[in-house]
């Protein structure tokens, strides 16, 4: 399994502590590690450092390299010359990995998450990996604790297998208004969208070529 860590955030939410050149993933907010250091520590039991790729931008790359000395050289950094969006960043990582291991599984992570229960998290990643190897695109939801309007939501559908804890996605909902968020909490079939994804590289690229032809065209040029 490969870890793809998205680390190109602008840092505006924690301003003035975080800024464009020094966003929150580079700050020590919960303990002795910065958020991006903690992200790599969490996945270390599952993913060796030579399978971790950091997608960032030239403005932040130097600082991230300084914080992650074990990843200070080689193909571990993918620097976007121009910031686009999450899909473009993930596609760039996927097309890069496809050159060496197209049938590998990649887990997409944010650099600035705080996750307390590391054991439950790694167990979830392993379960997601097994599902992804079956050809599914996997996303991880978090059980909501409040009607939050700053997060996206996932509405779950029927379980893939009874008792597995794995469900088909009914739909994604972008940041809702307060009444909608309250209904989601009451209904019990909505989860916060964590932005953590697991999938086979080849399957993801097939879907990009199917549904996002303009992005696919640019990725093809990059691969060539």
PDB file of C-alpha atoms in Angstrom:
ATOM      1  CA  UNK A   1       0.000   0.000   0.000  1.00  0.00           C
ATOM      2  CA  UNK A   2       1.171   3.519  -0.811  1.00  0.00           C
ATOM      3  CA  UNK A   3       0.489   6.590   1.279  1.00  0.00           C
ATOM      4  CA  UNK A   4      -0.298   9.804  -0.591  1.00  0.00           C
ATOM      5  CA  UNK A   5      -0.354  12.772   1.787  1.00  0.00           C
ATOM      6  CA  UNK A   6      -1.949  15.971   0.499  1.00  0.00           C
ATOM      7  CA  UNK A   7       0.012  18.856   1.994  1.00  0.00           C
ATOM      8  CA  UNK A   8      -0.726  21.949  -0.028  1.00  0.00           C
ATOM      9  CA  UNK A   9      -3.178  23.777   2.223  1.00  0.00           C
ATOM     10  CA  UNK A  10      -3.123  27.552   2.460  1.00  0.00           C
ATOM     11  CA  UNK A  11      -3.243  27.687   6.244  1.00  0.00           C
ATOM     12  CA  UNK A  12      -5.942  30.328   6.508  1.00  0.00           C
ATOM     13  CA  UNK A  13      -8.056  28.680   9.229  1.00  0.00           C
ATOM     14  CA  UNK A  14      -5.387  29.020  11.934  1.00  0.00           C
ATOM     15  CA  UNK A  15      -4.199  32.481  10.915  1.00  0.00           C
ATOM     16  CA  UNK A  16      -2.079  34.193  12.202  1.00  0.00           C
ATOM     17  CA  UNK A  17      -0.309  31.076  13.553  1.00  0.00           C
ATOM     18  CA  UNK A  18      -0.550  29.481  10.124  1.00  0.00           C
ATOM     19  CA  UNK A  19       0.067  31.266   6.846  1.00  0.00           C
ATOM     20  CA  UNK A  20       0.398  30.419   3.173  1.00  0.00           C
ATOM     21  CA  UNK A  21       4.067  29.488   3.473  1.00  0.00           C
ATOM     22  CA  UNK A  22       3.630  27.896   6.902  1.00  0.00           C
ATOM     23  CA  UNK A  23       0.189  26.224   7.100  1.00  0.00           C
ATOM     24  CA  UNK A  24      -1.256  24.337  10.047  1.00  0.00           C
ATOM     25  CA  UNK A  25       0.173  20.939   9.051  1.00  0.00           C
ATOM     26  CA  UNK A  26       3.597  22.359   9.931  1.00  0.00           C
ATOM     27  CA  UNK A  27       2.528  23.439  13.434  1.00  0.00           C
ATOM     28  CA  UNK A  28       2.774  21.578  16.741  1.00  0.00           C
ATOM     29  CA  UNK A  29      -0.822  21.760  17.928  1.00  0.00           C
ATOM     30  CA  UNK A  30      -1.316  18.408  19.691  1.00  0.00           C
ATOM     31  CA  UNK A  31       1.930  17.354  21.374  1.00  0.00           C
ATOM     32  CA  UNK A  32       5.573  17.272  20.313  1.00  0.00           C
ATOM     33  CA  UNK A  33       4.993  16.458  16.642  1.00  0.00           C
ATOM     34  CA  UNK A  34       3.687  18.717  13.922  1.00  0.00           C
ATOM     35  CA  UNK A  35       0.489  17.550  12.271  1.00  0.00           C
ATOM     36  CA  UNK A  36       2.287  16.236   9.180  1.00  0.00           C
ATOM     37  CA  UNK A  37       4.850  14.408  11.311  1.00  0.00           C
ATOM     38  CA  UNK A  38       2.005  12.793  13.260  1.00  0.00           C
ATOM     39  CA  UNK A  39       0.310  11.799   9.998  1.00  0.00           C
ATOM     40  CA  UNK A  40       3.383   9.861   8.895  1.00  0.00           C
ATOM     41  CA  UNK A  41       3.852   8.329  12.338  1.00  0.00           C
ATOM     42  CA  UNK A  42       0.283   6.965  12.246  1.00  0.00           C
ATOM     43  CA  UNK A  43       0.758   5.142   8.968  1.00  0.00           C
ATOM     44  CA  UNK A  44       4.325   3.961   9.654  1.00  0.00           C
ATOM     45  CA  UNK A  45       3.202   0.514  10.977  1.00  0.00           C
ATOM     46  CA  UNK A  46       1.463  -0.147   7.626  1.00  0.00           C
ATOM     47  CA  UNK A  47       3.341   1.832   5.007  1.00  0.00           C
ATOM     48  CA  UNK A  48       7.152   2.029   4.815  1.00  0.00           C
ATOM     49  CA  UNK A  49       8.664   5.450   4.220  1.00  0.00           C
ATOM     50  CA  UNK A  50       9.707   4.536   0.671  1.00  0.00           C
ATOM     51  CA  UNK A  51       6.006   4.074  -0.147  1.00  0.00           C
ATOM     52  CA  UNK A  52       4.980   7.520   1.083  1.00  0.00           C
ATOM     53  CA  UNK A  53       4.490  10.421  -1.324  1.00  0.00           C
ATOM     54  CA  UNK A  54       3.898  14.018  -0.286  1.00  0.00           C
ATOM     55  CA  UNK A  55       1.921  16.158  -2.739  1.00  0.00           C
ATOM     56  CA  UNK A  56       2.679  19.803  -2.081  1.00  0.00           C
ATOM     57  CA  UNK A  57       3.781  22.998  -3.813  1.00  0.00           C
ATOM     58  CA  UNK A  58       7.169  24.698  -4.243  1.00  0.00           C
ATOM     59  CA  UNK A  59       6.317  27.279  -1.597  1.00  0.00           C
ATOM     60  CA  UNK A  60       5.915  24.658   1.147  1.00  0.00           C
ATOM     61  CA  UNK A  61       8.172  21.851  -0.035  1.00  0.00           C
ATOM     62  CA  UNK A  62      11.341  23.111   1.659  1.00  0.00           C
ATOM     63  CA  UNK A  63       9.695  23.370   5.074  1.00  0.00           C
ATOM     64  CA  UNK A  64       8.105  19.925   4.733  1.00  0.00           C
ATOM     65  CA  UNK A  65      11.437  18.383   3.722  1.00  0.00           C
ATOM     66  CA  UNK A  66      12.988  19.941   6.812  1.00  0.00           C
ATOM     67  CA  UNK A  67      10.315  18.378   9.031  1.00  0.00           C
ATOM     68  CA  UNK A  68      10.554  14.963   7.352  1.00  0.00           C
ATOM     69  CA  UNK A  69      14.269  14.216   7.045  1.00  0.00           C
ATOM     70  CA  UNK A  70      13.648  10.535   6.262  1.00  0.00           C
ATOM     71  CA  UNK A  71      11.893  11.667   3.059  1.00  0.00           C
ATOM     72  CA  UNK A  72      14.367  14.364   2.150  1.00  0.00           C
ATOM     73  CA  UNK A  73      15.311  13.035  -1.295  1.00  0.00           C
ATOM     74  CA  UNK A  74      14.221  10.815  -4.136  1.00  0.00           C
ATOM     75  CA  UNK A  75      10.724  10.396  -5.621  1.00  0.00           C
ATOM     76  CA  UNK A  76       8.914  11.010  -2.345  1.00  0.00           C
ATOM     77  CA  UNK A  77       7.851  14.568  -3.076  1.00  0.00           C
ATOM     78  CA  UNK A  78       5.445  15.482  -5.848  1.00  0.00           C
ATOM     79  CA  UNK A  79       5.436  19.241  -6.238  1.00  0.00           C
ATOM     80  CA  UNK A  80       2.560  20.869  -8.105  1.00  0.00           C
ATOM     81  CA  UNK A  81       3.808  23.817 -10.160  1.00  0.00           C
ATOM     82  CA  UNK A  82       0.305  25.309 -10.010  1.00  0.00           C
ATOM     83  CA  UNK A  83      -2.314  24.560  -7.378  1.00  0.00           C
ATOM     84  CA  UNK A  84      -5.525  23.189  -8.862  1.00  0.00           C
ATOM     85  CA  UNK A  85      -7.831  21.076  -6.740  1.00  0.00           C
ATOM     86  CA  UNK A  86      -7.939  17.834  -4.797  1.00  0.00           C
ATOM     87  CA  UNK A  87      -8.822  15.718  -7.830  1.00  0.00           C
ATOM     88  CA  UNK A  88      -5.864  17.082  -9.786  1.00  0.00           C
ATOM     89  CA  UNK A  89      -3.472  16.471  -6.874  1.00  0.00           C
ATOM     90  CA  UNK A  90      -4.689  12.895  -6.430  1.00  0.00           C
ATOM     91  CA  UNK A  91      -4.578  12.280 -10.183  1.00  0.00           C
ATOM     92  CA  UNK A  92      -1.003  13.563 -10.339  1.00  0.00           C
ATOM     93  CA  UNK A  93       0.020  11.157  -7.564  1.00  0.00           C
ATOM     94  CA  UNK A  94      -1.807   8.258  -9.214  1.00  0.00           C
ATOM     95  CA  UNK A  95      -0.238   8.800 -12.635  1.00  0.00           C
ATOM     96  CA  UNK A  96       3.191   9.027 -10.965  1.00  0.00           C
ATOM     97  CA  UNK A  97       2.702   5.759  -9.069  1.00  0.00           C
ATOM     98  CA  UNK A  98       1.242   4.025 -12.120  1.00  0.00           C
ATOM     99  CA  UNK A  99       4.637   4.162 -13.801  1.00  0.00           C
ATOM    100  CA  UNK A 100       6.019   1.622 -11.328  1.00  0.00           C
ATOM    101  CA  UNK A 101       3.052  -0.139  -9.686  1.00  0.00           C
ATOM    102  CA  UNK A 102      -0.262   0.391 -11.491  1.00  0.00           C
ATOM    103  CA  UNK A 103      -1.992  -2.376  -9.528  1.00  0.00           C
ATOM    104  CA  UNK A 104      -0.875  -1.029  -6.158  1.00  0.00           C
ATOM    105  CA  UNK A 105      -3.310   0.398  -3.618  1.00  0.00           C
ATOM    106  CA  UNK A 106      -2.993   4.003  -2.540  1.00  0.00           C
ATOM    107  CA  UNK A 107      -4.475   5.609   0.548  1.00  0.00           C
ATOM    108  CA  UNK A 108      -5.028   9.361   0.269  1.00  0.00           C
ATOM    109  CA  UNK A 109      -4.575  11.280   3.507  1.00  0.00           C
ATOM    110  CA  UNK A 110      -4.677  14.890   4.615  1.00  0.00           C
ATOM    111  CA  UNK A 111      -1.557  16.247   6.294  1.00  0.00           C
ATOM    112  CA  UNK A 112      -3.443  18.128   9.002  1.00  0.00           C
ATOM    113  CA  UNK A 113      -5.755  15.583  10.648  1.00  0.00           C
ATOM    114  CA  UNK A 114      -5.759  14.832  14.361  1.00  0.00           C
ATOM    115  CA  UNK A 115      -6.655  11.190  15.076  1.00  0.00           C
ATOM    116  CA  UNK A 116      -6.542  10.007  18.667  1.00  0.00           C
ATOM    117  CA  UNK A 117      -7.168   6.251  18.283  1.00  0.00           C
ATOM    118  CA  UNK A 118      -4.287   5.153  16.067  1.00  0.00           C
ATOM    119  CA  UNK A 119      -5.033   1.427  16.415  1.00  0.00           C
ATOM    120  CA  UNK A 120      -8.638   1.816  15.230  1.00  0.00           C
ATOM    121  CA  UNK A 121      -7.410   4.000  12.383  1.00  0.00           C
ATOM    122  CA  UNK A 122      -4.822   1.517  11.101  1.00  0.00           C
ATOM    123  CA  UNK A 123      -7.324  -1.337  11.431  1.00  0.00           C
ATOM    124  CA  UNK A 124      -9.737   0.691   9.303  1.00  0.00           C
ATOM    125  CA  UNK A 125      -7.057   1.291   6.671  1.00  0.00           C
ATOM    126  CA  UNK A 126      -6.328  -2.440   6.478  1.00  0.00           C
ATOM    127  CA  UNK A 127     -10.028  -3.205   6.058  1.00  0.00           C
ATOM    128  CA  UNK A 128     -10.278  -0.509   3.401  1.00  0.00           C
ATOM    129  CA  UNK A 129      -7.278  -1.944   1.576  1.00  0.00           C
ATOM    130  CA  UNK A 130      -8.896  -5.390   1.384  1.00  0.00           C
ATOM    131  CA  UNK A 131     -12.085  -3.854  -0.046  1.00  0.00           C
ATOM    132  CA  UNK A 132     -10.140  -1.696  -2.511  1.00  0.00           C
ATOM    133  CA  UNK A 133      -8.317  -4.744  -3.856  1.00  0.00           C
ATOM    134  CA  UNK A 134     -11.735  -6.020  -4.876  1.00  0.00           C
ATOM    135  CA  UNK A 135     -12.116  -3.062  -7.231  1.00  0.00           C
ATOM    136  CA  UNK A 136     -14.049  -0.676  -5.017  1.00  0.00           C
ATOM    137  CA  UNK A 137     -13.308   3.004  -4.453  1.00  0.00           C
ATOM    138  CA  UNK A 138     -13.279   3.362  -0.673  1.00  0.00           C
ATOM    139  CA  UNK A 139     -13.887   6.463   1.424  1.00  0.00           C
ATOM    140  CA  UNK A 140     -13.780   6.661   5.209  1.00  0.00           C
ATOM    141  CA  UNK A 141     -16.476   8.471   7.141  1.00  0.00           C
ATOM    142  CA  UNK A 142     -16.410   9.680  10.734  1.00  0.00           C
ATOM    143  CA  UNK A 143     -19.458   9.413  12.955  1.00  0.00           C
ATOM    144  CA  UNK A 144     -20.674  12.986  13.508  1.00  0.00           C
ATOM    145  CA  UNK A 145     -20.932  14.316  17.043  1.00  0.00           C
ATOM    146  CA  UNK A 146     -22.647  17.609  16.232  1.00  0.00           C
ATOM    147  CA  UNK A 147     -24.516  19.263  13.322  1.00  0.00           C
ATOM    148  CA  UNK A 148     -21.344  20.724  11.829  1.00  0.00           C
ATOM    149  CA  UNK A 149     -21.815  22.961   8.781  1.00  0.00           C
ATOM    150  CA  UNK A 150     -18.112  23.294   7.911  1.00  0.00           C
ATOM    151  CA  UNK A 151     -17.727  19.648   6.822  1.00  0.00           C
ATOM    152  CA  UNK A 152     -19.003  17.595   3.930  1.00  0.00           C
ATOM    153  CA  UNK A 153     -21.190  14.549   4.617  1.00  0.00           C
ATOM    154  CA  UNK A 154     -21.552  11.032   3.234  1.00  0.00           C
ATOM    155  CA  UNK A 155     -24.944   9.365   3.159  1.00  0.00           C
ATOM    156  CA  UNK A 156     -24.555   5.618   3.444  1.00  0.00           C
ATOM    157  CA  UNK A 157     -26.658   3.114   1.549  1.00  0.00           C
ATOM    158  CA  UNK A 158     -26.929  -0.654   1.748  1.00  0.00           C
ATOM    159  CA  UNK A 159     -24.081  -2.644   3.297  1.00  0.00           C
ATOM    160  CA  UNK A 160     -21.790  -4.448   0.892  1.00  0.00           C
ATOM    161  CA  UNK A 161     -21.880  -7.407   3.250  1.00  0.00           C
ATOM    162  CA  UNK A 162     -24.052  -7.805   6.334  1.00  0.00           C
ATOM    163  CA  UNK A 163     -22.223  -6.888   9.535  1.00  0.00           C
ATOM    164  CA  UNK A 164     -19.081  -5.765   7.728  1.00  0.00           C
ATOM    165  CA  UNK A 165     -19.373  -2.074   8.558  1.00  0.00           C
ATOM    166  CA  UNK A 166     -18.806  -1.339   4.864  1.00  0.00           C
ATOM    167  CA  UNK A 167     -21.584   0.411   2.981  1.00  0.00           C
ATOM    168  CA  UNK A 168     -22.270   1.669  -0.480  1.00  0.00           C
ATOM    169  CA  UNK A 169     -22.265   5.453  -0.762  1.00  0.00           C
ATOM    170  CA  UNK A 170     -25.714   6.832  -1.489  1.00  0.00           C
ATOM    171  CA  UNK A 171     -24.482  10.364  -2.069  1.00  0.00           C
ATOM    172  CA  UNK A 172     -21.996  13.033  -1.029  1.00  0.00           C
ATOM    173  CA  UNK A 173     -23.257  16.318   0.393  1.00  0.00           C
ATOM    174  CA  UNK A 174     -21.134  19.446   0.466  1.00  0.00           C
ATOM    175  CA  UNK A 175     -21.173  21.723   3.520  1.00  0.00           C
ATOM    176  CA  UNK A 176     -24.863  21.881   4.468  1.00  0.00           C
ATOM    177  CA  UNK A 177     -26.872  24.559   6.209  1.00  0.00           C
ATOM    178  CA  UNK A 178     -27.696  24.133   9.890  1.00  0.00           C
ATOM    179  CA  UNK A 179     -31.193  22.613   9.505  1.00  0.00           C
ATOM    180  CA  UNK A 180     -29.891  20.037   7.015  1.00  0.00           C
ATOM    181  CA  UNK A 181     -26.973  19.123   9.282  1.00  0.00           C
ATOM    182  CA  UNK A 182     -29.374  18.618  12.179  1.00  0.00           C
ATOM    183  CA  UNK A 183     -31.502  16.276  10.042  1.00  0.00           C
ATOM    184  CA  UNK A 184     -28.388  14.292   9.111  1.00  0.00           C
ATOM    185  CA  UNK A 185     -27.507  13.802  12.762  1.00  0.00           C
ATOM    186  CA  UNK A 186     -31.036  12.714  13.648  1.00  0.00           C
ATOM    187  CA  UNK A 187     -31.259  10.295  10.722  1.00  0.00           C
ATOM    188  CA  UNK A 188     -28.144   8.384  11.747  1.00  0.00           C
ATOM    189  CA  UNK A 189     -27.185   7.435   8.184  1.00  0.00           C
ATOM    190  CA  UNK A 190     -24.815  10.315   7.496  1.00  0.00           C
ATOM    191  CA  UNK A 191     -21.120  10.510   8.296  1.00  0.00           C
ATOM    192  CA  UNK A 192     -18.616  13.319   8.087  1.00  0.00           C
ATOM    193  CA  UNK A 193     -16.508  13.110   4.957  1.00  0.00           C
ATOM    194  CA  UNK A 194     -12.927  12.798   6.216  1.00  0.00           C
ATOM    195  CA  UNK A 195     -11.339  13.114   2.782  1.00  0.00           C
ATOM    196  CA  UNK A 196      -9.496   9.809   3.314  1.00  0.00           C
ATOM    197  CA  UNK A 197      -9.706   7.495   0.295  1.00  0.00           C
ATOM    198  CA  UNK A 198      -8.368   4.048  -0.574  1.00  0.00           C
ATOM    199  CA  UNK A 199      -8.301   2.563  -4.065  1.00  0.00           C
ATOM    200  CA  UNK A 200      -6.278   0.663  -6.614  1.00  0.00           C
ATOM    201  CA  UNK A 201      -4.262   3.050  -8.743  1.00  0.00           C
ATOM    202  CA  UNK A 202      -5.464   1.468 -11.967  1.00  0.00           C
ATOM    203  CA  UNK A 203      -9.135   1.631 -10.943  1.00  0.00           C
ATOM    204  CA  UNK A 204      -8.899   5.288  -9.965  1.00  0.00           C
ATOM    205  CA  UNK A 205      -7.272   6.223 -13.262  1.00  0.00           C
ATOM    206  CA  UNK A 206      -9.968   4.337 -15.165  1.00  0.00           C
ATOM    207  CA  UNK A 207     -12.601   6.449 -13.404  1.00  0.00           C
ATOM    208  CA  UNK A 208     -10.717   9.678 -14.068  1.00  0.00           C
ATOM    209  CA  UNK A 209     -10.513   8.830 -17.778  1.00  0.00           C
ATOM    210  CA  UNK A 210     -14.216   7.996 -17.753  1.00  0.00           C
ATOM    211  CA  UNK A 211     -15.590  11.005 -15.863  1.00  0.00           C
ATOM    212  CA  UNK A 212     -12.890  13.691 -16.053  1.00  0.00           C
ATOM    213  CA  UNK A 213     -11.549  13.614 -19.638  1.00  0.00           C
ATOM    214  CA  UNK A 214      -9.867  17.026 -19.442  1.00  0.00           C
ATOM    215  CA  UNK A 215      -7.870  16.005 -16.371  1.00  0.00           C
ATOM    216  CA  UNK A 216      -7.121  12.646 -17.972  1.00  0.00           C
ATOM    217  CA  UNK A 217      -5.702  14.365 -21.037  1.00  0.00           C
ATOM    218  CA  UNK A 218      -3.301  16.419 -18.939  1.00  0.00           C
ATOM    219  CA  UNK A 219      -2.271  13.418 -16.852  1.00  0.00           C
ATOM    220  CA  UNK A 220      -1.505  11.488 -20.014  1.00  0.00           C
ATOM    221  CA  UNK A 221       0.836  14.265 -21.127  1.00  0.00           C
ATOM    222  CA  UNK A 222       2.571  14.156 -17.745  1.00  0.00           C
ATOM    223  CA  UNK A 223       3.025  10.388 -17.911  1.00  0.00           C
ATOM    224  CA  UNK A 224       4.501  10.619 -21.396  1.00  0.00           C
TER     225      UNK A 224
END
